[in-house]
């Protein structure tokens, strides 16, 4: 079970990561999209999920990645991102809900392009309870 006292906590922002043309091209190709230099809408998951990885390393939080299923993903873009942008990600634990012995973890990650909010990404993870 996840430590529900973490609800509302924000993680420190990541160091800026430059979105490279190669990473955009590979992501677009994997999805069968034309590579026009624009970051595909779902590309940000490749940056936001690693931003929350420090929760896995926190034994007090209680997240066992082997019990996680990805449940939902939403994106809100406030400005277009293109290759060359240097973005940082700051995740907030919006809620932790227990349902039938399992947890639903809702995260929001703000994607900053410099000092400007470029996008918000919401991720909901299903964390299976201990079968024992």
mmCIF file of C-alpha atoms in Angstrom:
data_model
loop_
_atom_site.group_PDB
_atom_site.id
_atom_site.type_symbol
_atom_site.label_atom_id
_atom_site.label_comp_id
_atom_site.label_asym_id
_atom_site.label_seq_id
_atom_site.Cartn_x
_atom_site.Cartn_y
_atom_site.Cartn_z
ATOM 1 C CA UNK A 1 0.000 0.000 0.000
ATOM 2 C CA UNK A 2 1.146 3.477 -0.815
ATOM 3 C CA UNK A 3 1.795 6.009 1.908
ATOM 4 C CA UNK A 4 -1.248 8.290 1.593
ATOM 5 C CA UNK A 5 0.518 11.078 3.511
ATOM 6 C CA UNK A 6 2.372 11.801 0.242
ATOM 7 C CA UNK A 7 -0.816 13.110 -1.403
ATOM 8 C CA UNK A 8 -0.309 16.777 -2.221
ATOM 9 C CA UNK A 9 3.480 16.578 -2.198
ATOM 10 C CA UNK A 10 5.488 17.997 -5.054
ATOM 11 C CA UNK A 11 8.798 16.561 -6.170
ATOM 12 C CA UNK A 12 11.702 18.869 -6.999
ATOM 13 C CA UNK A 13 11.925 19.699 -10.711
ATOM 14 C CA UNK A 14 14.264 17.709 -12.889
ATOM 15 C CA UNK A 15 17.326 19.240 -14.459
ATOM 16 C CA UNK A 16 16.479 20.609 -17.915
ATOM 17 C CA UNK A 17 16.565 18.043 -20.698
ATOM 18 C CA UNK A 18 17.017 19.093 -24.308
ATOM 19 C CA UNK A 19 14.499 17.522 -26.659
ATOM 20 C CA UNK A 20 16.743 16.337 -29.479
ATOM 21 C CA UNK A 21 15.732 16.087 -33.124
ATOM 22 C CA UNK A 22 16.780 12.421 -33.048
ATOM 23 C CA UNK A 23 14.528 11.614 -30.078
ATOM 24 C CA UNK A 24 11.570 13.318 -31.790
ATOM 25 C CA UNK A 25 12.261 11.458 -35.050
ATOM 26 C CA UNK A 26 12.533 8.063 -33.325
ATOM 27 C CA UNK A 27 9.361 8.659 -31.303
ATOM 28 C CA UNK A 28 7.416 9.812 -34.391
ATOM 29 C CA UNK A 29 8.627 6.829 -36.418
ATOM 30 C CA UNK A 30 7.661 4.400 -33.662
ATOM 31 C CA UNK A 31 4.120 5.783 -33.838
ATOM 32 C CA UNK A 32 4.038 5.853 -37.645
ATOM 33 C CA UNK A 33 3.831 9.660 -37.694
ATOM 34 C CA UNK A 34 5.426 12.111 -40.112
ATOM 35 C CA UNK A 35 8.429 13.806 -38.567
ATOM 36 C CA UNK A 36 7.781 17.518 -39.044
ATOM 37 C CA UNK A 37 9.981 18.649 -36.140
ATOM 38 C CA UNK A 38 6.982 19.102 -33.862
ATOM 39 C CA UNK A 39 7.035 17.056 -30.697
ATOM 40 C CA UNK A 40 4.271 14.390 -30.947
ATOM 41 C CA UNK A 41 1.568 14.943 -28.291
ATOM 42 C CA UNK A 42 2.420 11.798 -26.319
ATOM 43 C CA UNK A 43 6.208 12.358 -26.468
ATOM 44 C CA UNK A 44 6.185 13.994 -23.052
ATOM 45 C CA UNK A 45 5.536 10.646 -21.323
ATOM 46 C CA UNK A 46 9.184 9.844 -22.121
ATOM 47 C CA UNK A 47 10.149 12.814 -19.917
ATOM 48 C CA UNK A 48 7.437 12.885 -17.265
ATOM 49 C CA UNK A 49 7.561 9.262 -16.169
ATOM 50 C CA UNK A 50 11.302 9.447 -15.384
ATOM 51 C CA UNK A 51 10.593 12.637 -13.394
ATOM 52 C CA UNK A 52 8.472 10.585 -11.000
ATOM 53 C CA UNK A 53 10.941 7.694 -10.746
ATOM 54 C CA UNK A 54 12.354 9.006 -7.485
ATOM 55 C CA UNK A 55 9.114 7.780 -5.886
ATOM 56 C CA UNK A 56 10.232 4.240 -6.694
ATOM 57 C CA UNK A 57 13.466 4.800 -4.781
ATOM 58 C CA UNK A 58 11.664 6.169 -1.710
ATOM 59 C CA UNK A 59 11.034 3.227 0.641
ATOM 60 C CA UNK A 60 8.669 5.341 2.779
ATOM 61 C CA UNK A 61 6.340 5.844 -0.198
ATOM 62 C CA UNK A 62 5.884 2.095 -0.730
ATOM 63 C CA UNK A 63 5.709 1.949 -4.538
ATOM 64 C CA UNK A 64 6.588 -1.457 -5.970
ATOM 65 C CA UNK A 65 6.985 -0.853 -9.722
ATOM 66 C CA UNK A 66 6.383 -4.566 -10.442
ATOM 67 C CA UNK A 67 2.762 -4.062 -9.285
ATOM 68 C CA UNK A 68 2.057 -1.005 -11.464
ATOM 69 C CA UNK A 69 -0.264 -0.821 -14.455
ATOM 70 C CA UNK A 70 -0.648 2.348 -16.482
ATOM 71 C CA UNK A 71 -4.314 3.357 -16.282
ATOM 72 C CA UNK A 72 -4.763 6.798 -17.820
ATOM 73 C CA UNK A 73 -2.844 9.635 -19.447
ATOM 74 C CA UNK A 74 -3.918 13.198 -20.331
ATOM 75 C CA UNK A 75 -1.986 16.078 -21.848
ATOM 76 C CA UNK A 76 -2.689 19.808 -21.930
ATOM 77 C CA UNK A 77 -0.335 21.818 -24.098
ATOM 78 C CA UNK A 78 -0.013 25.542 -23.427
ATOM 79 C CA UNK A 79 2.604 26.092 -26.106
ATOM 80 C CA UNK A 80 4.094 24.074 -28.926
ATOM 81 C CA UNK A 81 7.282 22.214 -28.135
ATOM 82 C CA UNK A 82 9.884 21.599 -30.795
ATOM 83 C CA UNK A 83 13.216 19.842 -30.949
ATOM 84 C CA UNK A 84 15.840 21.981 -29.238
ATOM 85 C CA UNK A 85 13.618 23.005 -26.317
ATOM 86 C CA UNK A 86 15.185 22.480 -22.890
ATOM 87 C CA UNK A 87 12.422 21.355 -20.540
ATOM 88 C CA UNK A 88 12.232 20.438 -16.877
ATOM 89 C CA UNK A 89 9.491 18.440 -15.186
ATOM 90 C CA UNK A 90 8.008 18.884 -11.714
ATOM 91 C CA UNK A 91 5.603 16.192 -10.512
ATOM 92 C CA UNK A 92 2.905 16.531 -7.875
ATOM 93 C CA UNK A 93 1.057 13.644 -6.260
ATOM 94 C CA UNK A 94 -2.517 14.805 -6.718
ATOM 95 C CA UNK A 95 -4.165 11.878 -4.959
ATOM 96 C CA UNK A 96 -3.835 8.348 -3.687
ATOM 97 C CA UNK A 97 -7.066 6.376 -3.477
ATOM 98 C CA UNK A 98 -7.473 2.858 -2.142
ATOM 99 C CA UNK A 99 -10.002 0.689 -3.952
ATOM 100 C CA UNK A 100 -10.583 -2.954 -3.015
ATOM 101 C CA UNK A 101 -7.068 -3.356 -1.601
ATOM 102 C CA UNK A 102 -5.408 -1.643 -4.556
ATOM 103 C CA UNK A 103 -4.199 1.936 -4.957
ATOM 104 C CA UNK A 104 -4.826 4.519 -7.643
ATOM 105 C CA UNK A 105 -1.991 7.023 -7.860
ATOM 106 C CA UNK A 106 -2.741 10.290 -9.674
ATOM 107 C CA UNK A 107 0.223 12.446 -10.680
ATOM 108 C CA UNK A 108 0.372 15.803 -12.435
ATOM 109 C CA UNK A 109 3.612 16.874 -14.021
ATOM 110 C CA UNK A 110 4.248 20.453 -15.089
ATOM 111 C CA UNK A 111 6.558 20.634 -18.086
ATOM 112 C CA UNK A 112 8.457 23.911 -18.084
ATOM 113 C CA UNK A 113 10.204 25.398 -21.110
ATOM 114 C CA UNK A 114 12.492 27.764 -19.259
ATOM 115 C CA UNK A 115 10.195 29.800 -16.992
ATOM 116 C CA UNK A 116 7.082 29.120 -19.082
ATOM 117 C CA UNK A 117 4.568 26.338 -18.454
ATOM 118 C CA UNK A 118 4.568 24.454 -21.761
ATOM 119 C CA UNK A 119 2.355 21.516 -20.806
ATOM 120 C CA UNK A 120 0.671 19.636 -18.006
ATOM 121 C CA UNK A 121 0.598 15.862 -18.010
ATOM 122 C CA UNK A 122 -1.695 13.778 -15.803
ATOM 123 C CA UNK A 123 -0.884 10.144 -15.180
ATOM 124 C CA UNK A 124 -2.973 7.640 -13.263
ATOM 125 C CA UNK A 125 -1.314 4.419 -12.180
ATOM 126 C CA UNK A 126 -3.046 1.330 -10.779
ATOM 127 C CA UNK A 127 -0.915 -0.233 -8.049
ATOM 128 C CA UNK A 128 -2.002 -3.780 -7.235
ATOM 129 C CA UNK A 129 -2.238 -4.619 -3.562
ATOM 130 C CA UNK A 130 -0.268 -7.367 -1.874
ATOM 131 C CA UNK A 131 -1.968 -10.685 -2.669
ATOM 132 C CA UNK A 132 -0.825 -12.153 0.653
#
